[in-house]
Amino acid sequence: MNKTWWKEAVVYQIYWRSFFDTNGDGFGDLQGIIEKLDYVRSLGVDVIWLNPCYGSPDVDNGYDISDYRSVMAKAGTMQDFDRLLAEVHARGMKLIMDLVVNHTSDQHPWFQESRSSKDNPKRDYYIWRSEKNNWRSYFTPSTWELDDRTGEYYFHSFATEQPDLNWSNPRVREEIYNMMRFWLDKGIDGFRMDVINLLAKQAGFPDADNPDVISYLGNNPGIHEYLQEMHERVLVHYDVFTVGEIPFVSPEDGVLYVGEERSELNTLFHFEVCDYMAHWDIHRFKEIQKRWYDGMWGKGWNSQFLNNHDHTRLVTRFGNDAAYRVESAKCFATLLHTLPGMPYVYQGEEIGMTGVRFPSIDDYNDIAMKNKYQEEVAKGREPQEVFESLLHLARDNSRTPMQWDDTANAGFSKGQPWLKMNPNYRDINVKQALADPDSVFYYYQKLIRLRKENDVMIYGVYEPILDDDARIYAYYRTLGDLKWLVLLNISEEETLCRLPDAAAARLGETIIRNYPERIAEAADGLLLRPYEARIYQIN
Ligand code: TEU
Ligand code: CA
């Protein structure tokens, strides 16, 4: 397995609008990131992934871009961006940007031209048809929107305001490659590529047997040619790192995107956990990890994340955000940093921030949730019931502003935050975490440092044991002579863990643990407390 800097990196995701607001308009901004960079650096992370901050009407929080070469006014200016990049580099970190090129905003000048007439030179920048098929989009009941101006439908995989670009048009590809060079020439260190496997569309748009299973949107013929071309024309000329957001992907297909010989992407996010496992399911999780490890190890590099700006905070969704908030946050952190693949930490995760439940749909901002709410209510369902059904996985759960301290608005903003704060900020905040040596923050810091010092966490072979255990998740990572055992009790019950004799006899020093050491262990095994995590060296 060849070693590269990015395989060894830990990524910290900054959802800038919720990070730190320096001018009181209620939105975090690039200047706010600059002011908090020493904090980010102190965690020990290597790479910052910045969510989209390009010119945008902001219908989908920056994922609807109207000007790829500018900075959204809410975020700041291009000067702010240049300074941010310089300040990140000055601290020895790297910065990757979101590349959103499956679609633009409907306010993008290309789309304005495209929709203006059937013979406009930019008509073919987007996908127009005189008839629609039965597909549904992520955020609306149909992928097709009838446009009065020309009487044809345009195609959109997400909101109506996010028309998909026509990647089969070489001029579109050329525009995108030029835009990528614009940012890479500034010195950014790579891209997180938004729904990058959606670029190629199915020829002829045939009706789907089951339109609700929207996997027809991705992995279509032509996708690998586009990505190889992008690599050859742009990426190979820079020393950069790329991670593709790839829904509906199997490990077999994953290797096609990130295989080391393929010259496409470096690594990927798949969604078997965050999209398809609504609640913690240990058997399923173990099965997913095993399958991806078997399918990818030695061929392409995986990524690990348990939440992000689209996916509810991990302590609330998978752990216990009440009695065992700190323990479960640390337990899942141990998992995140020791599974094979690059770990991604989403802002606030490192202090164990939790999901929210606001009382009314009006308290929410997210277009995905709001559209779904309207769609279901329009079918005649009871509004309150619809609302409650959407709460658990609402994207705004993880988008509430960063909790810096216990002053008004958690010190995030002197104005009115764009989204309500999580009311628990008086107890859960950065100031508190930095003052408490046992905080989730310091545990993350320690895990990240351990990873820097111990290649076994990165390149070690993964070997799960106790596969059928419904509470204990245990695995070895082995590199050369070094063997570690990761032991996690992912449950609220104290659990006796009976290790195979070979392991029990060879337990060496503890590398890290999230509970104090016991005076004496049980005679017949290791008694793990709720959400207890330990890593042992094996002698
Ligand atoms: O997300 C893609 C996407 O919609 C799913 O993969 C995701 O799991 C889903 O939102 C869960 O409900 C990306 C961005 O991360 C997201 O914020 C954007 O809204 C979307 O693309 C469109 O650009
Ligand atoms: Ca601001």
Coordinates of C-alpha atoms and ligand atoms in Angstrom, one line a residue:
M1 CA 0.0 0.0 0.0
N2 CA 1.7 3.3 -1.0
K3 CA 1.7 6.0 1.5
T4 CA 0.4 9.5 0.7
W5 CA 0.0 12.6 2.9
W6 CA -3.8 12.6 2.5
K7 CA -4.3 9.0 3.6
E8 CA -2.7 10.1 6.9
A9 CA -4.8 13.3 7.2
V10 CA -7.7 14.1 9.4
V11 CA -10.2 16.5 7.9
Y12 CA -12.2 19.1 9.7
Q13 CA -15.4 20.3 8.0
I14 CA -16.3 24.0 8.4
Y15 CA -19.9 24.9 7.7
W16 CA -18.9 28.5 7.6
R17 CA -22.4 30.1 8.0
S18 CA -22.6 28.4 11.4
F19 CA -19.0 28.8 12.5
F20 CA -18.3 32.3 13.7
D21 CA -19.9 35.6 12.8
T22 CA -17.6 38.7 12.9
N23 CA -19.9 41.4 11.6
G24 CA -23.1 40.7 13.4
D25 CA -25.2 39.9 10.4
G26 CA -26.1 36.5 11.9
F27 CA -24.1 34.5 9.4
G28 CA -20.7 33.0 10.1
D29 CA -18.0 34.3 7.7
L30 CA -14.6 33.7 6.3
Q31 CA -13.1 36.3 8.6
G32 CA -14.7 34.3 11.5
I33 CA -12.8 31.2 10.3
I34 CA -9.6 33.2 10.3
E35 CA -10.1 34.2 13.9
K36 CA -10.8 30.7 15.0
L37 CA -8.0 29.0 13.0
D38 CA -5.8 28.6 16.1
Y39 CA -8.6 26.7 17.7
V40 CA -8.9 24.4 14.7
R41 CA -5.2 23.9 14.5
S42 CA -5.1 23.0 18.2
L43 CA -7.3 20.0 17.5
G44 CA -4.4 18.7 15.3
V45 CA -6.4 18.3 12.1
D46 CA -4.5 18.6 8.7
V47 CA -7.1 19.6 6.2
I48 CA -10.1 22.0 6.3
W49 CA -13.1 21.3 4.1
L50 CA -15.0 24.5 3.5
N51 CA -18.6 24.2 2.4
P52 CA -19.5 26.3 -0.7
C53 CA -19.0 30.0 -0.3
Y54 CA -19.4 31.0 -3.9
G55 CA -21.9 33.6 -5.3
S56 CA -25.3 32.1 -4.7
P57 CA -28.9 33.1 -4.1
D58 CA -28.6 30.6 -1.2
V59 CA -31.7 28.5 -1.8
D60 CA -29.8 25.4 -0.8
N61 CA -27.2 27.0 1.5
G62 CA -24.6 27.7 -1.2
Y63 CA -25.1 24.5 -3.2
D64 CA -26.9 26.6 -5.8
I65 CA -24.1 28.6 -7.4
S66 CA -24.7 31.6 -9.6
D67 CA -21.1 32.7 -9.8
Y68 CA -18.3 30.2 -9.5
R69 CA -15.6 32.8 -9.3
S70 CA -16.8 35.0 -6.6
V71 CA -17.4 34.8 -2.8
M72 CA -20.9 35.1 -1.5
A73 CA -21.4 38.4 0.2
K74 CA -22.6 36.7 3.4
A75 CA -19.3 34.9 3.6
G76 CA -17.2 37.9 2.8
T77 CA -14.9 39.0 -0.1
M78 CA -12.3 37.4 -2.3
Q79 CA -9.7 39.3 -0.2
D80 CA -11.0 37.5 2.8
F81 CA -10.8 34.2 1.0
D82 CA -7.2 34.8 -0.1
R83 CA -6.3 35.7 3.4
L84 CA -8.0 32.7 4.8
L85 CA -6.0 30.4 2.5
A86 CA -2.8 32.1 3.4
E87 CA -3.6 31.8 7.1
V88 CA -4.5 28.2 6.8
H89 CA -1.2 27.5 5.0
A90 CA 0.7 29.5 7.5
R91 CA -0.5 27.1 10.2
G92 CA 0.7 24.1 8.2
M93 CA -2.9 23.0 7.3
K94 CA -4.5 22.6 3.9
L95 CA -7.8 23.8 2.5
I96 CA -10.2 22.0 0.2
M97 CA -13.2 23.6 -1.3
D98 CA -16.6 22.2 -2.3
L99 CA -16.9 21.6 -6.0
V100 CA -20.6 21.8 -7.0
V101 CA -20.8 21.0 -10.7
N102 CA -23.7 18.7 -11.1
H103 CA -25.9 21.7 -11.1
T104 CA -25.9 25.5 -10.9
S105 CA -28.4 27.9 -9.5
D106 CA -31.2 28.9 -11.9
Q107 CA -29.9 32.4 -11.4
H108 CA -26.6 31.5 -13.0
P109 CA -26.1 33.5 -16.2
W110 CA -25.6 30.3 -18.2
F111 CA -29.1 29.2 -17.2
Q112 CA -30.6 32.6 -17.8
E113 CA -29.3 32.4 -21.3
S114 CA -30.2 28.7 -21.7
R115 CA -33.8 29.2 -20.8
S116 CA -34.2 32.3 -22.9
S117 CA -34.8 30.4 -26.2
K118 CA -34.4 27.0 -27.9
D119 CA -31.7 28.3 -30.2
N120 CA -29.6 30.2 -27.6
P121 CA -26.0 29.1 -27.8
K122 CA -26.2 28.0 -24.2
R123 CA -29.4 26.0 -24.6
D124 CA -27.3 22.8 -24.4
Y125 CA -25.5 23.8 -21.2
Y126 CA -28.5 22.2 -19.4
I127 CA -30.8 19.3 -20.1
W128 CA -34.1 20.2 -21.9
R129 CA -36.8 17.8 -23.1
S130 CA -40.3 18.2 -24.6
E131 CA -41.5 15.4 -22.4
K132 CA -40.8 14.2 -18.9
N133 CA -40.3 10.8 -17.4
N134 CA -41.4 9.5 -14.0
W135 CA -38.2 10.2 -12.0
R136 CA -38.3 12.1 -8.7
S137 CA -35.5 14.4 -7.6
Y138 CA -33.9 14.5 -4.1
F139 CA -36.0 17.5 -3.1
T140 CA -39.1 17.5 -5.3
P141 CA -41.7 15.0 -6.8
S142 CA -40.3 15.3 -10.3
T143 CA -36.8 15.9 -11.8
W144 CA -38.5 17.9 -14.5
E145 CA -39.7 21.5 -14.4
L146 CA -41.8 23.0 -17.2
D147 CA -40.4 26.4 -18.2
D148 CA -43.0 28.7 -19.7
R149 CA -40.5 30.6 -21.8
T150 CA -39.9 27.8 -24.3
G151 CA -42.5 25.2 -23.2
E152 CA -39.9 22.6 -22.4
Y153 CA -38.9 20.8 -19.3
Y154 CA -35.4 21.2 -17.7
F155 CA -33.9 18.5 -15.5
H156 CA -32.9 18.9 -11.9
S157 CA -31.7 16.2 -9.5
F158 CA -32.2 18.5 -6.5
A159 CA -34.4 21.6 -6.0
T160 CA -36.2 23.3 -8.9
E161 CA -33.8 26.2 -8.4
Q162 CA -30.8 23.8 -9.1
P163 CA -30.9 22.9 -12.8
D164 CA -28.4 20.1 -13.8
L165 CA -25.6 20.9 -16.1
N166 CA -25.3 18.9 -19.3
W167 CA -22.0 17.2 -18.9
S168 CA -22.2 15.6 -22.4
N169 CA -21.5 19.1 -23.8
P170 CA -17.7 19.5 -24.1
R171 CA -18.1 23.3 -23.7
V172 CA -19.7 22.8 -20.3
R173 CA -16.8 20.6 -19.3
E174 CA -14.3 23.1 -20.5
E175 CA -16.0 25.9 -18.5
I176 CA -15.8 23.8 -15.4
Y177 CA -12.2 22.8 -15.9
N178 CA -11.3 26.5 -16.3
M179 CA -13.1 27.4 -13.1
M180 CA -11.3 24.6 -11.2
R181 CA -8.0 25.9 -12.4
F182 CA -9.0 29.4 -11.2
W183 CA -9.2 28.1 -7.6
L184 CA -6.3 25.7 -7.9
D185 CA -4.1 28.4 -9.2
K186 CA -4.8 30.4 -6.0
G187 CA -3.2 27.5 -4.2
I188 CA -6.1 25.5 -2.7
D189 CA -5.3 21.9 -1.9
G190 CA -8.2 20.1 -3.5
F191 CA -11.9 19.5 -3.7
R192 CA -14.7 17.8 -2.0
M193 CA -16.8 17.0 -5.0
D194 CA -20.6 17.3 -4.5
V195 CA -22.6 14.4 -5.8
I196 CA -19.9 13.8 -8.4
N197 CA -21.3 10.5 -9.6
L198 CA -24.5 12.2 -10.8
L199 CA -22.8 14.0 -13.7
A200 CA -23.6 11.4 -16.4
K201 CA -27.3 10.9 -17.1
Q202 CA -29.1 7.8 -18.4
A203 CA -29.5 7.9 -22.1
G204 CA -33.1 8.6 -23.1
F205 CA -34.3 9.0 -19.5
P206 CA -36.4 5.8 -19.4
D207 CA -39.2 5.5 -16.8
A208 CA -38.2 3.8 -13.6
D209 CA -40.0 0.8 -12.3
N210 CA -40.0 2.3 -8.9
P211 CA -39.4 6.1 -9.2
D212 CA -39.0 6.4 -5.4
V213 CA -35.7 4.6 -5.5
I214 CA -33.7 7.4 -7.0
S215 CA -30.5 5.5 -7.7
Y216 CA -31.1 6.0 -11.4
L217 CA -29.7 9.5 -10.9
G218 CA -26.1 8.2 -10.4
N219 CA -23.4 6.0 -11.7
N220 CA -24.5 6.1 -15.3
P221 CA -22.4 5.3 -18.4
G222 CA -19.9 8.0 -19.2
I223 CA -19.2 9.0 -15.6
H224 CA -15.7 7.5 -15.5
E225 CA -14.8 9.1 -18.8
Y226 CA -15.7 12.5 -17.4
L227 CA -13.7 12.0 -14.2
Q228 CA -10.7 10.7 -16.1
E229 CA -10.9 13.6 -18.4
M230 CA -11.1 16.0 -15.4
H231 CA -8.1 14.3 -13.9
E232 CA -6.1 14.5 -17.0
R233 CA -7.0 18.0 -17.9
V234 CA -6.9 19.6 -14.5
L235 CA -6.1 17.5 -11.4
V236 CA -2.9 15.8 -12.5
H237 CA -1.3 19.2 -12.9
Y238 CA -1.6 20.0 -9.2
D239 CA -0.6 18.3 -6.0
V240 CA -4.1 18.1 -4.6
F241 CA -6.5 15.8 -2.8
T242 CA -10.0 14.9 -3.9
V243 CA -12.9 13.3 -2.2
G244 CA -16.0 12.5 -4.1
E245 CA -19.5 12.5 -2.6
I246 CA -20.9 9.3 -4.1
P247 CA -24.4 8.2 -3.2
F248 CA -25.7 4.8 -4.3
V249 CA -22.3 3.2 -4.5
S250 CA -21.1 -0.4 -3.8
P251 CA -17.5 -1.1 -2.9
E252 CA -17.1 -2.7 -6.3
D253 CA -18.2 0.5 -8.0
G254 CA -16.3 2.5 -5.4
V255 CA -13.0 1.0 -6.6
L256 CA -13.8 2.3 -10.1
Y257 CA -13.9 5.9 -8.7
V258 CA -10.9 5.7 -6.4
G259 CA -8.8 2.8 -7.6
E260 CA -5.2 3.8 -7.3
E261 CA -4.6 3.0 -11.0
R262 CA -7.7 4.7 -12.2
S263 CA -6.7 8.3 -12.2
E264 CA -10.1 9.6 -11.1
L265 CA -10.5 10.5 -7.4
N266 CA -8.5 9.8 -4.2
T267 CA -11.3 8.8 -1.9
L268 CA -15.1 8.9 -1.5
F269 CA -18.0 9.3 0.8
H270 CA -20.5 6.5 0.5
F271 CA -23.9 6.7 2.4
E272 CA -24.5 3.3 3.6
V273 CA -24.4 4.6 7.2
C274 CA -25.6 8.2 7.0
D275 CA -28.4 7.8 4.4
Y276 CA -29.5 4.3 5.0
M277 CA -29.0 3.5 8.7
A278 CA -31.5 5.8 10.4
H279 CA -30.7 4.5 13.9
W280 CA -27.7 2.7 15.4
D281 CA -27.6 -0.9 14.2
I282 CA -24.4 -2.6 15.2
H283 CA -24.8 -5.7 13.1
R284 CA -25.5 -3.6 10.1
F285 CA -22.6 -1.3 10.8
K286 CA -20.2 -4.1 11.2
E287 CA -21.4 -5.7 8.0
I288 CA -21.0 -2.4 6.1
Q289 CA -17.4 -1.9 7.4
K290 CA -16.4 -5.4 6.6
R291 CA -17.8 -5.3 3.1
W292 CA -16.1 -2.0 2.3
Y293 CA -12.9 -3.1 3.8
D294 CA -12.9 -6.4 1.8
G295 CA -13.9 -4.5 -1.3
M296 CA -11.5 -1.6 -1.1
W297 CA -8.4 -2.4 1.0
G298 CA -5.3 -2.4 -1.1
K299 CA -7.2 -1.0 -4.1
G300 CA -8.6 2.4 -3.1
W301 CA -8.9 4.5 0.0
N302 CA -12.1 4.9 2.0
S303 CA -13.4 7.7 4.2
Q304 CA -15.2 7.6 7.5
F305 CA -17.8 10.1 8.8
L306 CA -20.7 9.8 11.2
N307 CA -22.3 13.2 10.6
N308 CA -22.0 16.3 8.5
H309 CA -24.1 19.3 7.4
D310 CA -26.7 16.9 5.9
H311 CA -26.7 14.3 8.6
T312 CA -27.9 14.6 12.2
R313 CA -25.2 14.9 14.9
L314 CA -23.8 11.5 15.8
V315 CA -24.3 11.6 19.6
T316 CA -28.0 12.2 19.0
R317 CA -28.5 9.8 16.2
F318 CA -26.2 6.9 17.1
G319 CA -25.1 7.5 20.7
N320 CA -26.9 8.9 23.7
D321 CA -27.1 12.7 23.9
A322 CA -28.3 12.8 27.5
A323 CA -26.9 10.5 30.3
Y324 CA -23.9 9.3 28.2
R325 CA -23.3 12.3 25.9
V326 CA -19.6 12.6 26.7
E327 CA -19.0 8.8 26.9
S328 CA -20.8 8.1 23.7
A329 CA -19.2 11.0 21.9
K330 CA -15.7 9.6 22.9
C331 CA -16.7 6.1 22.0
F332 CA -17.8 7.0 18.5
A333 CA -14.7 9.2 18.1
T334 CA -12.6 6.1 18.9
L335 CA -14.5 4.2 16.2
L336 CA -14.1 7.1 13.7
H337 CA -10.3 7.4 14.1
T338 CA -9.5 3.7 14.1
L339 CA -11.6 2.3 11.3
P340 CA -9.8 2.0 8.0
G341 CA -10.1 5.3 6.0
M342 CA -9.8 9.0 6.5
P343 CA -11.7 10.5 9.5
Y344 CA -13.8 13.6 8.9
V345 CA -14.8 15.7 11.9
Y346 CA -17.7 18.0 11.5
Q347 CA -17.5 21.3 13.4
G348 CA -18.9 21.0 16.9
E349 CA -18.5 17.2 16.9
E350 CA -15.3 17.7 18.8
I351 CA -17.2 19.2 21.7
G352 CA -20.1 16.7 21.5
M353 CA -22.7 19.0 20.1
T354 CA -26.2 17.5 19.9
G355 CA -29.1 17.6 17.4
V356 CA -32.1 19.9 18.0
R357 CA -35.8 19.7 18.0
F358 CA -37.4 23.0 17.4
P359 CA -41.2 23.3 18.0
S360 CA -42.4 24.4 14.6
I361 CA -41.6 23.9 10.9
D362 CA -41.1 27.7 10.8
D363 CA -38.0 27.3 13.0
Y364 CA -36.4 25.3 10.2
N365 CA -34.6 26.6 7.2
D366 CA -33.6 23.6 5.1
I367 CA -35.1 23.3 1.7
A368 CA -35.0 19.5 1.7
M369 CA -37.1 19.4 4.9
K370 CA -39.5 22.2 3.9
N371 CA -40.2 20.8 0.5
K372 CA -40.8 17.4 1.9
Y373 CA -43.1 18.8 4.5
Q374 CA -45.2 20.7 1.9
E375 CA -45.3 17.7 -0.4
E376 CA -46.6 15.4 2.3
V377 CA -49.1 17.9 3.7
A378 CA -50.4 18.5 0.2
K379 CA -51.2 14.8 0.0
G380 CA -53.6 15.3 2.9
R381 CA -51.5 14.1 5.7
E382 CA -51.8 15.7 9.2
P383 CA -49.2 18.5 9.3
Q384 CA -48.1 17.8 12.9
E385 CA -47.5 14.2 12.1
V386 CA -45.6 15.0 9.0
F387 CA -43.5 17.5 10.9
E388 CA -42.7 15.0 13.6
S389 CA -41.8 12.3 11.1
L390 CA -39.2 14.6 9.6
L391 CA -37.5 15.8 12.8
H392 CA -35.1 12.9 13.4
L393 CA -33.1 13.3 10.2
A394 CA -33.7 17.0 9.5
R395 CA -30.6 18.5 8.1
D396 CA -30.8 21.6 10.3
N397 CA -30.1 19.3 13.2
S398 CA -26.5 19.6 12.5
R399 CA -26.5 23.1 11.1
T400 CA -27.2 25.1 14.3
P401 CA -24.4 27.5 15.0
M402 CA -21.2 26.6 16.7
Q403 CA -21.3 26.9 20.5
W404 CA -18.3 28.9 21.6
D405 CA -19.2 29.9 25.1
D406 CA -22.1 30.5 27.5
T407 CA -22.9 34.1 26.6
A408 CA -25.8 35.2 24.3
N409 CA -26.0 33.1 21.1
A410 CA -23.1 31.0 22.4
G411 CA -20.7 33.8 21.4
F412 CA -21.4 32.8 17.8
S413 CA -23.0 36.2 16.7
K414 CA -23.7 39.6 18.2
G415 CA -26.8 39.7 15.9
Q416 CA -29.7 37.4 15.2
P417 CA -28.3 34.0 14.1
W418 CA -29.6 32.8 10.7
L419 CA -30.8 29.6 12.4
K420 CA -31.8 29.3 16.0
M421 CA -29.2 28.2 18.5
N422 CA -29.4 24.8 20.2
P423 CA -30.6 25.9 23.6
N424 CA -28.1 23.6 25.4
Y425 CA -25.2 26.0 24.6
R426 CA -24.9 27.2 28.1
D427 CA -23.7 23.7 29.1
I428 CA -22.1 22.5 25.9
N429 CA -19.6 24.9 24.4
V430 CA -15.9 25.3 23.4
K431 CA -15.0 27.4 26.5
Q432 CA -16.3 24.7 28.8
A433 CA -14.6 22.0 26.8
L434 CA -11.2 23.7 26.9
A435 CA -11.5 24.1 30.6
D436 CA -12.2 20.5 31.3
P437 CA -9.3 18.1 30.9
D438 CA -11.8 15.2 30.4
S439 CA -13.7 16.9 27.7
V440 CA -14.6 15.4 24.3
F441 CA -12.3 18.0 22.8
Y442 CA -9.2 16.7 24.5
Y443 CA -10.1 13.1 23.6
Y444 CA -10.3 14.0 19.9
Q445 CA -7.1 15.9 20.2
K446 CA -5.5 12.8 21.8
L447 CA -6.9 10.4 19.1
I448 CA -5.6 12.7 16.3
R449 CA -2.2 12.9 17.9
L450 CA -2.1 9.1 18.3
R451 CA -2.9 8.7 14.7
K452 CA 0.0 11.0 13.7
E453 CA 2.4 8.9 15.8
N454 CA 1.1 5.4 15.0
D455 CA 0.8 4.3 11.4
V456 CA -1.0 1.2 12.6
M457 CA -4.1 3.4 12.9
I458 CA -3.8 4.3 9.2
Y459 CA -2.2 1.5 7.3
G460 CA -2.9 -1.4 9.7
V461 CA -4.9 -4.4 8.5
Y462 CA -8.4 -4.5 9.9
E463 CA -9.6 -7.7 11.5
P464 CA -12.9 -7.7 13.3
I465 CA -13.6 -10.2 16.1
L466 CA -16.7 -11.0 18.2
D467 CA -18.8 -10.4 15.0
D468 CA -22.1 -11.5 16.5
D469 CA -21.9 -9.5 19.7
A470 CA -24.8 -7.1 19.8
R471 CA -23.0 -4.6 22.0
I472 CA -19.3 -5.0 21.7
Y473 CA -17.5 -3.9 18.5
A474 CA -14.0 -5.2 18.6
Y475 CA -11.2 -5.3 15.9
Y476 CA -7.5 -5.6 15.5
R477 CA -5.4 -3.2 13.4
T478 CA -2.1 -4.8 12.6
L479 CA 1.0 -3.3 10.9
G480 CA 4.2 -5.3 10.9
D481 CA 4.9 -6.4 14.4
L482 CA 2.5 -4.0 15.9
K483 CA -1.0 -5.1 16.8
W484 CA -3.7 -3.1 18.5
L485 CA -7.1 -4.2 19.7
V486 CA -10.0 -1.6 19.6
L487 CA -12.7 -2.5 22.1
L488 CA -16.0 -0.6 22.1
N489 CA -19.1 -1.2 24.1
I490 CA -21.6 0.6 21.9
S491 CA -24.5 0.3 24.3
E492 CA -26.0 1.8 27.5
E493 CA -25.5 -1.4 29.4
E494 CA -22.5 -2.5 31.3
T495 CA -21.3 -5.5 29.2
L496 CA -18.9 -8.3 30.0
C497 CA -16.6 -8.8 27.1
R498 CA -15.1 -12.3 26.8
L499 CA -12.2 -12.1 24.5
P500 CA -10.9 -15.1 22.6
D501 CA -8.2 -16.7 24.8
A502 CA -5.4 -15.7 22.4
A503 CA -6.3 -12.0 22.8
A504 CA -7.0 -12.2 26.5
A505 CA -3.6 -13.6 27.3
R506 CA -1.8 -11.0 25.3
L507 CA -3.4 -7.8 26.4
G508 CA -0.7 -5.2 26.8
E509 CA -0.7 -1.6 27.7
T510 CA -3.8 0.6 27.2
I511 CA -3.2 3.1 24.4
I512 CA -6.3 5.2 25.1
R513 CA -9.5 4.8 27.1
N514 CA -12.5 6.9 27.8
Y515 CA -13.1 5.8 31.4
P516 CA -10.7 5.7 34.3
E517 CA -8.9 2.4 34.7
R518 CA -10.6 -0.2 37.0
I519 CA -8.8 -1.3 40.1
A520 CA -9.4 -4.9 39.1
E521 CA -10.9 -6.5 36.1
A522 CA -13.6 -9.2 36.3
A523 CA -12.2 -12.7 36.5
D524 CA -14.0 -14.0 33.4
G525 CA -13.5 -11.1 31.0
L526 CA -13.4 -7.3 30.7
L527 CA -16.4 -5.5 32.1
L528 CA -17.0 -2.5 29.9
R529 CA -19.1 0.4 31.2
P530 CA -21.7 2.1 29.0
Y531 CA -20.0 3.4 25.8
E532 CA -16.7 2.4 27.2
A533 CA -13.9 2.5 24.6
R534 CA -10.4 1.1 25.0
I535 CA -7.5 0.4 22.7
Y536 CA -5.0 -2.2 23.9
Q537 CA -1.6 -3.1 22.5
I538 CA -1.4 -6.8 21.9
N539 CA 1.9 -8.3 23.1
Ligands
TEU1 O1 -25.7 16.3 -0.8 C1 -26.1 15.2 -1.5 C2 -27.4 14.7 -0.9 O2 -28.4 15.3 -1.0 C3 -27.3 13.4 -0.2 O3 -26.2 12.7 -0.5 C4 -27.5 13.6 1.3 O4 -27.3 12.3 1.9 C5 -28.9 14.0 1.5 O5 -28.9 15.4 1.5 C6 -29.5 13.6 2.9 O6 -30.8 14.1 3.0 C7 -25.0 17.3 -1.3 C8 -24.8 18.4 -0.3 O7 -24.0 17.9 0.8 C9 -26.1 18.9 0.2 O8 -26.0 19.9 1.2 C10 -26.7 19.6 -1.0 O9 -28.0 20.0 -0.7 C11 -26.8 18.6 -2.2 O10 -25.6 17.9 -2.5 C12 -27.1 19.4 -3.5 O11 -26.0 20.1 -3.9
CA2 CA -21.2 37.6 9.3

